[in-house]
Coordinates of C-alpha atoms in Angstrom, one line a residue:
Chain F
M165 CA 0.0 0.0 0.0
A166 CA 2.8 2.3 0.8
E167 CA 4.5 1.6 -2.5
P168 CA 5.0 4.7 -4.6
R169 CA 2.9 4.6 -7.7
R170 CA 2.4 6.6 -10.8
R171 CA -0.2 9.3 -10.4
S172 CA -2.8 7.4 -12.4
G173 CA -2.9 4.7 -9.8
I174 CA -3.7 7.0 -6.9
R175 CA -7.5 6.9 -7.3
G176 CA -7.8 3.1 -7.4
N177 CA -5.3 2.9 -4.5
E178 CA -7.5 5.3 -2.6
A179 CA -10.7 3.3 -3.0
A180 CA -9.0 0.2 -1.6
A181 CA -7.5 2.2 1.2
G182 CA -10.8 3.9 2.0
W183 CA -12.5 0.5 2.5
L184 CA -9.6 -0.8 4.4
F185 CA -9.7 2.2 6.7
V186 CA -13.4 2.0 7.4
A187 CA -13.6 -1.8 7.5
P188 CA -12.9 -2.3 11.3
A189 CA -15.5 0.4 12.2
V190 CA -18.1 -1.0 9.8
L191 CA -17.5 -4.5 11.0
I192 CA -17.8 -3.7 14.7
L193 CA -20.7 -1.4 14.5
G194 CA -22.5 -3.7 12.1
L195 CA -21.9 -6.8 14.2
F196 CA -22.6 -5.3 17.6
L197 CA -25.2 -2.6 16.8
V198 CA -27.0 -3.2 13.5
L199 CA -27.1 -7.0 13.5
P200 CA -28.3 -7.3 17.2
I201 CA -31.3 -5.0 16.4
G202 CA -32.4 -7.5 13.7
M203 CA -31.9 -10.4 16.1
A204 CA -33.9 -8.7 18.8
L205 CA -36.6 -7.9 16.4
W206 CA -37.0 -11.7 15.7
V207 CA -36.8 -12.5 19.4
S208 CA -39.5 -10.0 20.1
V209 CA -41.9 -12.0 17.9
S210 CA -40.7 -15.3 19.2
G211 CA -41.3 -17.4 22.3
W212 CA -37.6 -17.9 23.0
N213 CA -36.9 -18.8 26.7
G214 CA -33.2 -18.2 26.7
Q215 CA -32.3 -21.9 26.2
G216 CA -30.0 -22.6 23.3
S217 CA -30.0 -20.4 20.2
P218 CA -33.0 -18.2 19.4
F219 CA -32.6 -19.3 15.8
A220 CA -32.8 -23.0 16.5
A221 CA -35.6 -24.9 14.8
G222 CA -37.8 -25.4 17.8
V223 CA -38.2 -21.7 18.8
P224 CA -41.9 -20.8 18.0
Y225 CA -43.0 -17.7 16.1
V226 CA -45.7 -16.0 18.2
G227 CA -46.4 -13.0 16.0
A228 CA -47.4 -9.9 17.9
D229 CA -48.3 -11.8 21.1
N230 CA -45.4 -10.3 23.1
Y231 CA -46.6 -6.8 22.1
A232 CA -50.2 -7.6 22.8
E233 CA -49.2 -8.7 26.2
L234 CA -47.9 -5.2 26.9
F235 CA -50.8 -3.3 25.7
L236 CA -53.9 -5.4 25.4
D237 CA -53.9 -8.5 27.6
D238 CA -55.1 -8.1 31.1
G239 CA -52.3 -9.4 33.3
L240 CA -49.2 -8.7 35.4
T241 CA -47.0 -8.0 32.4
R242 CA -49.2 -5.2 31.2
E243 CA -49.7 -3.9 34.7
N244 CA -45.9 -3.7 35.2
F245 CA -45.3 -2.2 31.8
M246 CA -48.0 0.5 32.3
I247 CA -46.6 1.3 35.8
S248 CA -43.1 1.7 34.3
L249 CA -44.5 4.0 31.6
R250 CA -46.3 6.0 34.2
N251 CA -43.2 6.3 36.3
N252 CA -41.0 7.3 33.4
L253 CA -43.6 9.9 32.2
Y254 CA -43.6 11.6 35.6
Y255 CA -39.8 11.3 35.8
V256 CA -39.5 13.0 32.4
A257 CA -42.1 15.7 33.2
V258 CA -40.2 16.7 36.4
A259 CA -36.6 16.1 35.4
V260 CA -36.5 17.7 32.0
P261 CA -37.9 21.2 33.1
A262 CA -35.8 21.1 36.3
Q263 CA -32.5 20.3 34.6
T264 CA -33.2 22.8 31.8
L265 CA -34.0 25.6 34.1
L266 CA -31.2 24.9 36.5
A267 CA -28.7 24.7 33.6
L268 CA -29.9 27.9 32.1
A269 CA -29.8 29.8 35.4
L270 CA -26.3 28.6 36.1
A271 CA -25.1 29.5 32.7
L272 CA -26.7 33.0 33.0
V273 CA -24.9 33.6 36.3
V274 CA -21.5 32.1 35.2
N275 CA -21.7 34.2 32.1
Q276 CA -21.8 37.5 34.0
R277 CA -18.7 39.5 33.1
F278 CA -18.6 41.4 36.4
L279 CA -18.1 38.1 38.3
K280 CA -14.5 36.8 38.7
A281 CA -13.4 33.2 39.0
T282 CA -16.3 31.9 37.1
S283 CA -14.2 29.3 35.4
F284 CA -13.7 27.6 38.8
F285 CA -17.5 27.5 39.3
R286 CA -18.1 26.3 35.8
T287 CA -15.7 23.4 36.5
A288 CA -17.4 22.7 39.8
F289 CA -20.9 22.6 38.2
Y290 CA -19.7 20.4 35.4
F291 CA -17.7 17.9 37.5
P292 CA -20.6 15.6 38.5
S293 CA -21.4 15.1 34.8
V294 CA -18.1 13.3 34.1
T295 CA -18.1 10.9 37.0
S296 CA -19.3 7.3 37.0
S297 CA -23.1 6.9 37.3
V298 CA -22.6 3.9 39.6
A299 CA -20.3 5.8 42.0
I300 CA -22.6 8.8 42.1
S301 CA -25.6 6.5 42.8
V302 CA -23.7 5.1 45.8
V303 CA -23.1 8.6 47.1
F304 CA -26.8 9.5 46.7
L305 CA -27.8 6.3 48.5
F306 CA -25.8 7.6 51.5
L307 CA -27.0 11.2 51.2
F308 CA -30.7 10.1 51.2
A309 CA -30.3 7.3 53.7
N310 CA -32.6 7.5 56.7
S311 CA -29.8 8.9 58.9
G312 CA -28.1 10.5 55.9
A313 CA -27.0 14.0 55.1
V314 CA -30.2 15.2 53.6
N315 CA -32.3 14.2 56.6
A316 CA -29.7 15.7 58.9
L317 CA -30.0 19.0 57.0
L318 CA -33.8 18.8 57.1
A319 CA -33.6 18.1 60.9
M320 CA -31.7 21.3 61.3
V321 CA -34.7 23.3 60.1
G322 CA -37.0 21.1 62.2
I323 CA -38.3 18.9 59.4
S324 CA -38.3 15.1 59.9
G325 CA -37.3 13.7 56.5
P326 CA -39.0 10.7 54.9
A327 CA -37.5 7.3 54.5
W328 CA -36.6 8.2 51.0
F329 CA -36.0 4.9 49.3
A330 CA -38.7 3.0 51.2
D331 CA -41.5 5.5 50.5
P332 CA -43.8 4.5 47.5
R333 CA -46.3 7.4 48.1
G334 CA -46.8 9.5 45.0
L335 CA -46.0 13.2 45.2
L336 CA -49.2 14.1 43.4
H337 CA -51.2 12.0 45.9
L338 CA -49.4 13.7 48.8
I339 CA -50.1 17.1 47.4
L340 CA -53.8 16.4 46.8
D341 CA -54.0 14.9 50.3
G342 CA -52.2 17.9 51.7
L343 CA -54.8 20.2 50.1
G344 CA -57.5 18.2 51.6
L345 CA -58.9 17.2 48.2
V346 CA -58.5 13.5 48.7
D347 CA -57.8 11.1 51.5
L348 CA -54.7 8.9 50.9
T349 CA -56.1 6.2 53.1
A350 CA -59.5 6.2 51.4
P351 CA -59.0 7.3 47.7
P352 CA -62.1 8.3 45.9
A353 CA -64.0 5.4 44.4
A354 CA -64.6 7.3 41.2
L355 CA -60.8 7.1 40.5
T356 CA -60.0 3.7 41.8
G357 CA -62.8 2.0 39.9
G358 CA -61.1 1.8 36.5
G359 CA -58.9 3.4 34.0
P360 CA -57.0 2.9 30.7
F361 CA -54.7 -0.1 30.1
G362 CA -55.5 -1.9 33.3
L363 CA -54.3 0.8 35.7
S364 CA -56.9 2.8 37.7
W365 CA -57.0 6.6 37.3
W366 CA -55.9 6.9 40.9
E367 CA -52.7 5.0 40.0
W368 CA -52.1 7.0 36.8
L369 CA -52.4 10.2 38.9
A370 CA -49.9 9.2 41.6
G371 CA -47.1 11.4 40.4
P372 CA -43.4 10.4 41.0
S373 CA -43.0 8.5 44.3
V374 CA -40.8 9.9 47.0
A375 CA -38.3 7.2 46.1
M376 CA -38.3 8.3 42.5
S377 CA -37.9 11.9 43.4
T378 CA -34.4 11.1 44.8
I379 CA -33.4 9.6 41.5
I380 CA -34.8 12.7 39.7
M381 CA -32.7 14.9 42.0
L382 CA -29.7 12.7 41.2
V383 CA -30.2 13.0 37.5
V384 CA -30.8 16.7 37.6
W385 CA -27.7 17.1 39.6
T386 CA -25.5 15.1 37.2
T387 CA -26.9 16.5 33.9
S388 CA -27.3 20.2 34.5
G389 CA -23.5 20.8 34.3
T390 CA -23.3 19.5 30.7
F391 CA -26.4 21.4 29.7
M392 CA -25.0 24.5 31.3
L393 CA -22.0 24.2 29.0
I394 CA -24.3 24.1 26.0
F395 CA -26.1 27.2 27.2
L396 CA -22.8 28.9 27.9
A397 CA -21.5 28.3 24.3
A398 CA -24.7 29.9 23.0
L399 CA -24.5 32.8 25.4
Q400 CA -20.9 33.5 24.4
D401 CA -22.2 33.9 20.8
V402 CA -24.4 36.8 21.9
P403 CA -22.6 39.8 20.4
V404 CA -21.5 42.4 23.0
Q405 CA -22.9 45.2 20.8
V406 CA -26.5 43.8 21.1
E407 CA -26.2 43.8 24.9
E408 CA -24.8 47.3 24.9
A409 CA -27.5 48.5 22.6
S410 CA -30.1 47.2 24.9
L411 CA -28.4 48.9 27.8
I412 CA -28.3 52.3 26.0
D413 CA -32.0 51.8 25.2
G414 CA -32.5 51.6 29.0
A415 CA -33.6 48.0 29.3
N416 CA -33.5 46.6 32.8
A417 CA -31.9 43.3 33.8
W418 CA -35.1 41.3 33.4
Q419 CA -36.0 42.9 30.0
R420 CA -32.5 42.1 28.7
V421 CA -32.8 38.5 29.7
R422 CA -36.3 38.2 28.3
H423 CA -35.9 40.1 25.1
V424 CA -32.2 39.8 24.2
T425 CA -30.7 36.7 25.9
L426 CA -33.5 34.2 25.7
P427 CA -34.2 34.7 22.0
M428 CA -30.5 34.2 21.3
V429 CA -30.2 31.0 23.3
K430 CA -33.5 29.6 21.9
P431 CA -31.8 27.0 19.6
A432 CA -29.7 25.8 22.6
L433 CA -32.8 25.7 24.7
F434 CA -34.5 23.4 22.2
L435 CA -31.4 21.3 21.9
V436 CA -31.2 20.8 25.7
I437 CA -34.8 20.0 26.0
T438 CA -34.7 17.3 23.3
L439 CA -31.4 15.8 24.7
G440 CA -33.1 15.7 28.0
L441 CA -36.2 14.0 26.6
I442 CA -33.9 11.4 25.0
G443 CA -31.8 10.9 28.0
T444 CA -34.5 10.7 30.6
W445 CA -36.2 7.8 28.8
Q446 CA -33.0 5.8 29.1
V447 CA -32.6 5.9 32.9
F448 CA -31.1 2.5 33.9
D449 CA -27.9 2.6 35.9
Q450 CA -29.3 4.6 38.7
I451 CA -32.4 2.3 39.0
Y452 CA -30.2 -0.8 38.9
V453 CA -27.9 0.5 41.7
M454 CA -30.3 2.4 43.9
S455 CA -33.7 0.8 43.9
Q456 CA -34.2 -2.1 41.3
G457 CA -37.7 -0.8 40.8
K458 CA -38.6 -0.8 44.5
P459 CA -40.5 0.3 46.5
A460 CA -43.8 -1.1 45.2
N461 CA -42.6 -0.8 41.6
T462 CA -42.6 3.0 41.8
T463 CA -39.1 3.4 40.4
L464 CA -39.6 0.8 37.7
T465 CA -38.8 2.2 34.2
P466 CA -39.2 0.6 30.8
A467 CA -35.5 0.3 30.4
Y468 CA -35.0 -1.5 33.7
L469 CA -38.2 -3.5 33.2
S470 CA -37.0 -4.8 29.8
Y471 CA -33.7 -5.9 31.5
R472 CA -35.5 -7.5 34.4
T473 CA -38.0 -9.3 32.2
A474 CA -35.3 -10.8 30.0
F475 CA -32.5 -11.6 32.5
T476 CA -34.4 -12.5 35.7
D477 CA -37.7 -13.7 34.4
F478 CA -36.2 -15.2 31.2
S479 CA -39.1 -13.8 29.1
Y480 CA -36.7 -12.7 26.4
G481 CA -39.5 -12.1 23.9
T482 CA -41.4 -9.7 26.2
G483 CA -38.2 -8.0 27.2
A484 CA -37.2 -7.4 23.6
A485 CA -40.7 -6.1 22.8
I486 CA -40.4 -3.6 25.7
S487 CA -37.0 -2.5 24.3
F488 CA -38.6 -1.9 20.9
V489 CA -41.5 0.2 22.3
L490 CA -38.9 2.2 24.2
F491 CA -36.9 2.5 21.0
L492 CA -39.9 3.9 19.3
I493 CA -40.4 6.5 22.0
I494 CA -36.8 7.6 21.9
V495 CA -36.7 7.6 18.1
V496 CA -39.5 10.1 18.0
M497 CA -37.6 12.2 20.5
T498 CA -34.4 11.9 18.4
L499 CA -36.1 12.8 15.1
L500 CA -37.4 15.9 16.9
Q501 CA -33.8 16.7 17.9
R502 CA -32.4 16.1 14.4
W503 CA -35.0 18.4 13.0
I504 CA -34.1 21.1 15.5
M505 CA -30.4 20.6 14.9
R506 CA -30.8 21.0 11.2
D507 CA -32.7 24.2 11.8
R508 CA -29.8 25.3 13.9
D509 CA -27.0 24.5 11.5
E510 CA -28.6 26.3 8.6
P511 CA -29.3 29.8 9.6
R512 CA -31.4 30.8 6.6
P513 CA -34.8 29.2 7.1
R514 CA -34.6 29.4 10.9
R515 CA -37.4 30.6 13.2
R516 CA -40.0 29.2 10.8
W517 CA -41.7 27.1 13.4
W518 CA -41.4 28.9 16.6
P519 CA -43.0 32.2 17.3
R520 CA -41.3 35.1 15.6
R521 CA -39.5 37.3 18.1
R522 CA -41.3 40.6 18.7
S523 CA -39.0 43.6 18.3
T524 CA -37.9 44.9 21.6
P525 CA -39.9 47.8 22.8
Chain X
M292 CA -26.8 41.9 35.9
T293 CA -25.0 45.3 36.2
P294 CA -23.7 47.0 33.1
P295 CA -20.0 46.4 32.7
G296 CA -18.0 49.6 33.0
R297 CA -20.9 51.8 34.1
R298 CA -21.9 52.6 37.7
R299 CA -19.1 50.3 38.9
G300 CA -18.9 50.4 42.6
G301 CA -22.4 51.9 43.0
P302 CA -24.7 50.3 45.6
R303 CA -26.7 48.4 43.0
A304 CA -23.5 47.0 41.5
I305 CA -22.4 45.8 44.9
V306 CA -25.7 44.1 45.6
G307 CA -25.5 42.4 42.1
V308 CA -21.9 41.2 42.8
F309 CA -22.9 39.9 46.2
L310 CA -26.0 38.1 44.9
G311 CA -24.0 36.6 42.0
Y312 CA -21.4 35.2 44.3
A313 CA -24.0 34.0 46.8
I314 CA -25.7 32.0 44.0
L315 CA -22.3 30.6 42.7
V316 CA -21.1 29.6 46.1
F317 CA -24.4 28.0 47.1
F318 CA -24.4 25.8 43.9
A319 CA -20.7 25.0 44.2
L320 CA -21.6 23.6 47.6
V321 CA -24.5 21.7 46.2
F322 CA -22.4 20.2 43.4
L323 CA -19.2 19.6 45.3
Y324 CA -20.1 19.0 48.9
P325 CA -21.5 15.5 48.2
F326 CA -18.0 14.5 47.1
V327 CA -16.5 16.0 50.3
I328 CA -19.0 14.0 52.3
Q329 CA -18.1 10.9 50.3
A330 CA -14.4 11.3 50.8
A331 CA -14.8 12.1 54.5
S332 CA -17.2 9.3 55.2
S333 CA -14.9 6.7 53.7
F334 CA -12.4 7.5 56.5
K335 CA -15.1 7.3 59.2
T336 CA -16.2 4.4 61.3
E337 CA -19.6 3.1 60.6
A338 CA -21.1 4.6 63.7
D339 CA -19.5 8.0 63.0
A340 CA -20.8 8.0 59.4
A341 CA -24.3 7.3 60.5
A342 CA -24.3 9.8 63.4
H343 CA -22.6 12.7 61.6
P344 CA -23.4 12.3 57.9
L345 CA -22.8 16.0 57.2
S346 CA -19.5 16.4 59.0
P347 CA -16.4 16.8 56.6
V348 CA -14.1 15.6 59.4
P349 CA -13.8 11.9 60.3
D350 CA -13.8 11.4 64.0
P351 CA -12.0 9.1 64.7
F352 CA -10.0 8.9 61.5
T353 CA -9.7 5.4 60.2
T354 CA -8.6 3.6 57.1
A355 CA -10.5 0.4 58.1
A356 CA -12.9 0.8 55.2
F357 CA -10.1 0.7 52.7
A358 CA -8.4 -2.2 54.4
K359 CA -11.7 -4.1 54.1
I360 CA -12.2 -3.0 50.5
F361 CA -8.9 -4.7 49.5
D362 CA -9.1 -7.6 51.9
S363 CA -12.7 -8.8 51.8
T364 CA -14.0 -7.7 48.4
A365 CA -12.7 -8.6 44.9
F366 CA -11.8 -4.9 44.4
P367 CA -8.2 -5.6 43.2
V368 CA -9.7 -7.9 40.5
W369 CA -12.2 -5.2 39.4
I370 CA -9.4 -2.5 39.2
G371 CA -7.3 -4.8 37.1
N372 CA -10.1 -5.6 34.8
S373 CA -11.1 -1.9 34.5
I374 CA -7.6 -0.9 33.7
L375 CA -7.2 -3.6 31.0
V376 CA -10.6 -3.0 29.5
T377 CA -10.2 0.8 29.5
L378 CA -6.7 0.7 27.9
L379 CA -7.8 -1.7 25.1
I380 CA -11.0 0.3 24.4
T381 CA -9.3 3.6 24.5
A382 CA -6.5 2.5 22.2
G383 CA -9.0 0.8 19.8
R384 CA -11.2 3.8 19.6
V385 CA -8.5 6.3 19.1
F386 CA -6.9 4.3 16.3
L387 CA -10.0 2.9 14.6
D388 CA -12.2 6.0 15.0
S389 CA -9.6 8.3 13.5
L390 CA -8.8 5.8 10.7
A391 CA -12.5 5.6 9.7
G392 CA -13.0 9.3 10.3
Y393 CA -10.1 10.1 7.9
A394 CA -11.4 7.8 5.2
L395 CA -14.9 9.3 5.4
A396 CA -13.6 12.8 5.3
R397 CA -10.8 12.5 2.7
L398 CA -10.7 9.3 0.7
S399 CA -13.1 8.8 -2.2
F400 CA -14.5 5.3 -2.5
R401 CA -17.7 3.8 -3.5
G402 CA -20.1 3.5 -0.6
R403 CA -18.6 6.3 1.4
G404 CA -22.0 8.0 1.6
A405 CA -23.7 4.9 2.7
V406 CA -21.1 4.3 5.5
T407 CA -21.4 7.9 6.6
A408 CA -25.2 7.5 6.8
M409 CA -24.8 4.3 8.8
I410 CA -22.5 6.0 11.3
V411 CA -25.0 8.8 11.8
A412 CA -27.9 6.4 12.1
V413 CA -26.0 4.3 14.6
M414 CA -25.3 7.4 16.7
A415 CA -29.0 7.9 17.1
V416 CA -29.6 4.4 18.5
P417 CA -30.2 4.7 22.2
G418 CA -27.7 2.5 24.1
V419 CA -30.2 1.2 26.7
V420 CA -32.5 -0.5 24.1
L421 CA -29.5 -2.5 22.9
L422 CA -29.0 -4.3 26.1
I423 CA -31.0 -7.5 25.1
P424 CA -29.8 -7.3 21.5
K425 CA -26.2 -7.1 22.5
F426 CA -26.6 -10.1 24.8
L427 CA -28.1 -12.0 22.0
V428 CA -25.3 -11.4 19.6
L429 CA -22.6 -12.1 22.2
N430 CA -24.4 -15.3 23.2
Q431 CA -24.7 -16.3 19.5
L432 CA -21.0 -15.7 18.8
G433 CA -20.1 -17.8 21.9
I434 CA -18.1 -15.0 23.5
Y435 CA -20.7 -14.1 26.3
N436 CA -18.9 -13.9 29.6
T437 CA -15.4 -13.3 28.2
Y438 CA -13.0 -10.4 28.0
A439 CA -13.8 -10.3 24.3
A440 CA -17.4 -9.5 25.2
L441 CA -16.3 -6.7 27.4
V442 CA -14.0 -5.1 24.9
L443 CA -14.9 -5.9 21.3
P444 CA -18.4 -4.3 21.0
L445 CA -17.0 -1.0 22.4
L446 CA -13.8 -0.9 20.3
V447 CA -15.4 1.6 17.9
D448 CA -17.9 4.3 18.7
A449 CA -19.9 6.0 16.1
A450 CA -19.7 9.4 17.8
G451 CA -15.9 9.2 17.8
V452 CA -15.8 8.4 14.1
F453 CA -18.1 11.3 13.5
I454 CA -16.0 13.8 15.6
M455 CA -12.8 12.7 13.8
R456 CA -14.5 13.0 10.4
Q457 CA -15.6 16.5 11.2
F458 CA -12.1 17.4 12.3
F459 CA -10.4 16.0 9.2
L460 CA -13.0 17.9 7.0
S461 CA -11.7 21.1 8.5
V462 CA -8.0 20.4 7.7
P463 CA -6.8 22.0 4.5
P464 CA -6.0 19.3 1.9
S465 CA -2.9 21.0 0.5
L466 CA -0.5 19.3 2.9
E467 CA -1.5 15.7 2.2
E468 CA -1.6 16.4 -1.5
A469 CA 2.0 17.5 -1.3
A470 CA 2.9 14.3 0.5
R471 CA 1.0 12.2 -2.0
M472 CA 2.7 13.9 -4.9
D473 CA 6.0 13.0 -3.3
G474 CA 4.9 9.4 -3.6
A475 CA 3.8 8.6 -0.1
G476 CA 1.1 5.9 0.1
V477 CA -2.3 6.6 1.6
F478 CA -1.5 5.0 5.0
R479 CA 1.9 6.7 5.3
T480 CA 0.4 10.0 4.4
Y481 CA -2.2 9.5 7.0
W482 CA 0.2 8.2 9.7
S483 CA 3.1 10.7 9.3
V484 CA 1.4 13.8 7.9
I485 CA -2.2 13.9 8.9
L486 CA -2.2 12.3 12.4
P487 CA 0.4 14.6 13.9
M488 CA -1.7 17.6 12.9
A489 CA -4.8 16.0 14.5
R490 CA -3.3 16.1 18.0
P491 CA -6.0 18.3 19.6
A492 CA -8.8 16.1 18.2
L493 CA -7.0 13.0 19.2
I494 CA -6.5 14.2 22.7
T495 CA -10.2 15.0 22.9
L496 CA -11.1 11.5 21.6
T497 CA -8.7 9.9 24.0
I498 CA -10.1 11.7 27.0
L499 CA -13.7 11.0 26.0
S500 CA -12.9 7.3 25.3
F501 CA -11.1 6.9 28.6
Q502 CA -14.0 8.5 30.6
A503 CA -16.6 6.5 28.7
S504 CA -14.9 3.1 29.1
W505 CA -13.8 3.6 32.7
N506 CA -17.4 4.5 33.7
E507 CA -19.2 2.0 31.4
F508 CA -21.8 0.1 33.3
P509 CA -24.8 -1.2 31.3
H510 CA -22.7 -3.0 28.7
T511 CA -20.9 -5.0 31.5
V512 CA -24.4 -6.1 32.8
V513 CA -25.2 -8.0 29.5
A514 CA -21.6 -9.0 28.5
V515 CA -20.4 -10.9 31.6
Q516 CA -21.7 -12.6 34.7
S517 CA -18.6 -14.1 36.4
P518 CA -17.3 -11.9 39.3
Q519 CA -13.7 -12.5 37.9
L520 CA -14.7 -10.4 34.8
F521 CA -16.3 -7.5 36.7
T522 CA -15.0 -4.0 36.1
L523 CA -15.2 -1.4 38.8
P524 CA -18.7 0.0 38.1
R525 CA -20.1 -3.6 37.9
G526 CA -18.3 -4.7 41.0
I527 CA -19.5 -1.7 43.0
A528 CA -23.0 -2.0 41.7
N529 CA -23.0 -5.6 42.9
L530 CA -21.5 -4.6 46.2
V531 CA -24.3 -2.2 46.7
S532 CA -27.4 -3.9 45.3
G533 CA -26.4 -7.6 45.7
S534 CA -26.5 -9.7 48.7
L535 CA -23.4 -8.0 50.0
G536 CA -25.3 -4.8 50.1
A537 CA -27.3 -6.0 53.1
G538 CA -26.5 -3.9 56.1
T539 CA -25.2 -0.4 55.7
Q540 CA -21.4 -0.5 55.5
Y541 CA -21.4 3.0 54.1
P542 CA -17.7 3.8 54.6
L543 CA -16.8 0.7 52.6
K544 CA -19.2 1.5 49.7
L545 CA -18.3 5.2 49.6
G546 CA -14.6 4.3 49.7
A547 CA -15.0 1.9 46.8
A548 CA -16.9 4.5 44.8
L549 CA -14.3 7.1 45.7
L550 CA -11.5 5.0 44.4
A551 CA -13.5 4.5 41.1
T552 CA -14.0 8.3 40.8
I553 CA -10.4 9.4 41.4
P554 CA -8.8 8.5 38.0
V555 CA -11.5 10.4 36.1
A556 CA -11.3 13.3 38.5
I557 CA -7.5 13.6 38.0
I558 CA -7.9 13.4 34.2
F559 CA -10.7 16.0 34.4
V560 CA -8.7 18.5 36.4
I561 CA -5.7 18.2 34.0
F562 CA -7.6 18.1 30.7
Q563 CA -10.6 20.2 31.6
R564 CA -10.8 22.1 28.4
Y565 CA -10.9 18.9 26.3
F566 CA -13.9 17.7 28.3
V567 CA -15.6 21.0 27.7
R568 CA -14.9 20.8 24.0
G569 CA -16.2 17.3 23.9
A570 CA -19.4 18.3 25.6
A571 CA -19.9 21.2 23.2
E572 CA -19.1 19.1 20.1
G573 CA -20.7 15.7 20.8
G574 CA -23.8 17.2 22.3
S575 CA -25.7 14.1 21.6
K576 CA -23.6 11.9 23.8
E577 CA -24.6 11.7 27.4

């Protein structure tokens, strides 16, 4: 290959070298990412029980049975799957806004030019993002233990903290109960009577459990540093002249954030939200280390459920089917992100689909 | 929130500065104090850790937890495995990702567009839905529960290929054209002309690969099951959630987690700007 050739040979040489260069990458990605998806697709429509090869002659084809079990058939499988979807929905609904707002707020403060040593703080906020999810989960198990740091802090202000990881009560239930609208010990019959997909309305409306909220806090804590960096990169693109012009126009601090800064970071905002939507549907490590779905299945997520269904219940078909439903959910989120990124990369047709910014008064 | 250069030192400016620092210091505590508690508690006795969870000072100071980590757990095995796996994966990714990235950016061959499209598509596949599929393929290949299962599937990552491709696209082609005119082959041009110029991108890739493979957890769950093949995250997860996790033993668990965090922390402090660049470039990687 390294032999000197006449110039006419370079192109042909290049084609061979090109394939040789990409061959290892194509082979590994194909073998361990593309092929497995095809295999899992077959397993998700099969009744394979983990014995022998899923492609052996005796493995039955069951059609959409595994999927039907998740959505249609009344039973424990559907109940667990629906509970996991509910848990993850609440998890997404709380974690994504929380991490986005925290990241934006941190970026706005770190970006202030009149503050010194902001690079130290930027580093500090980002550090949790680069550490091992397992190691961090261990730390949070200790922080939120019954006699842990968080309850010690709460005790200082006279609050007796909950037994975080053992508490399956839903936050929404607790709030409704606190407002006197419902009684936790005797939930209204209208809600417990029935509901979609085999879960009662009362169960759908539980909100994230106390145990789940510790995992939400953990994830917000570890992701907001990365998202802060994305916001910072966008903020640093805001031209100084624009800021100065708004100053001369006499805009106050809030008006400047609202009418100058926010419109400029809008693409970053959409990026962070979609990355958050993709990431929060994939929560697995923290559940595995901290709760394994307990207490009372309130920290069960589809990702963990698919793992558990396959590797501890040996229902590989159902586990694979859960994976594909989750895949579909995340693909929708990813397509949303791609669409947004494209809008961001090509400045010309941008701002077509979000409200046009009104000119500053 | 105070205009730079104007009204500096006025009462409103002082309030703004004070408020700004108050927010920064508060959040620095929120983000860093858990690590202080972790480090301190791993040098505490169990009773002290439970009684004074907030205290940054162990009283009495003891290294009993660490002695126990090395004596009564398989920690040394996990560290050995983690180092081996991390070195192999990092070396593989740096070499193979840059090789593929270069070909996709610079060499013209039939199917280049298709390969690029595949890389981009693969980047979008969420890792967590691949758990069962990966197990299936490892099982089918007969390498489940081996070092090969831990290393091979992670030897190339699509995001790394993409980062390198983007980098090589930004390098002016004049240099390599000169080298090629002089008769150097494709690989030699790549190896001795292009790669030396790619140092910053290669450092970024090395750091990201090191961090990702050192911290990798879900893949180890579906790749191996023998404790002899556990890496640090897998071993610690087992320590915490398995039967060994019964009882509190917080100094021990926190100490083990601390030891797993230190290498990444050191690399982070030294190569901070490369991490920042990685976060900004590969926004789609978690």
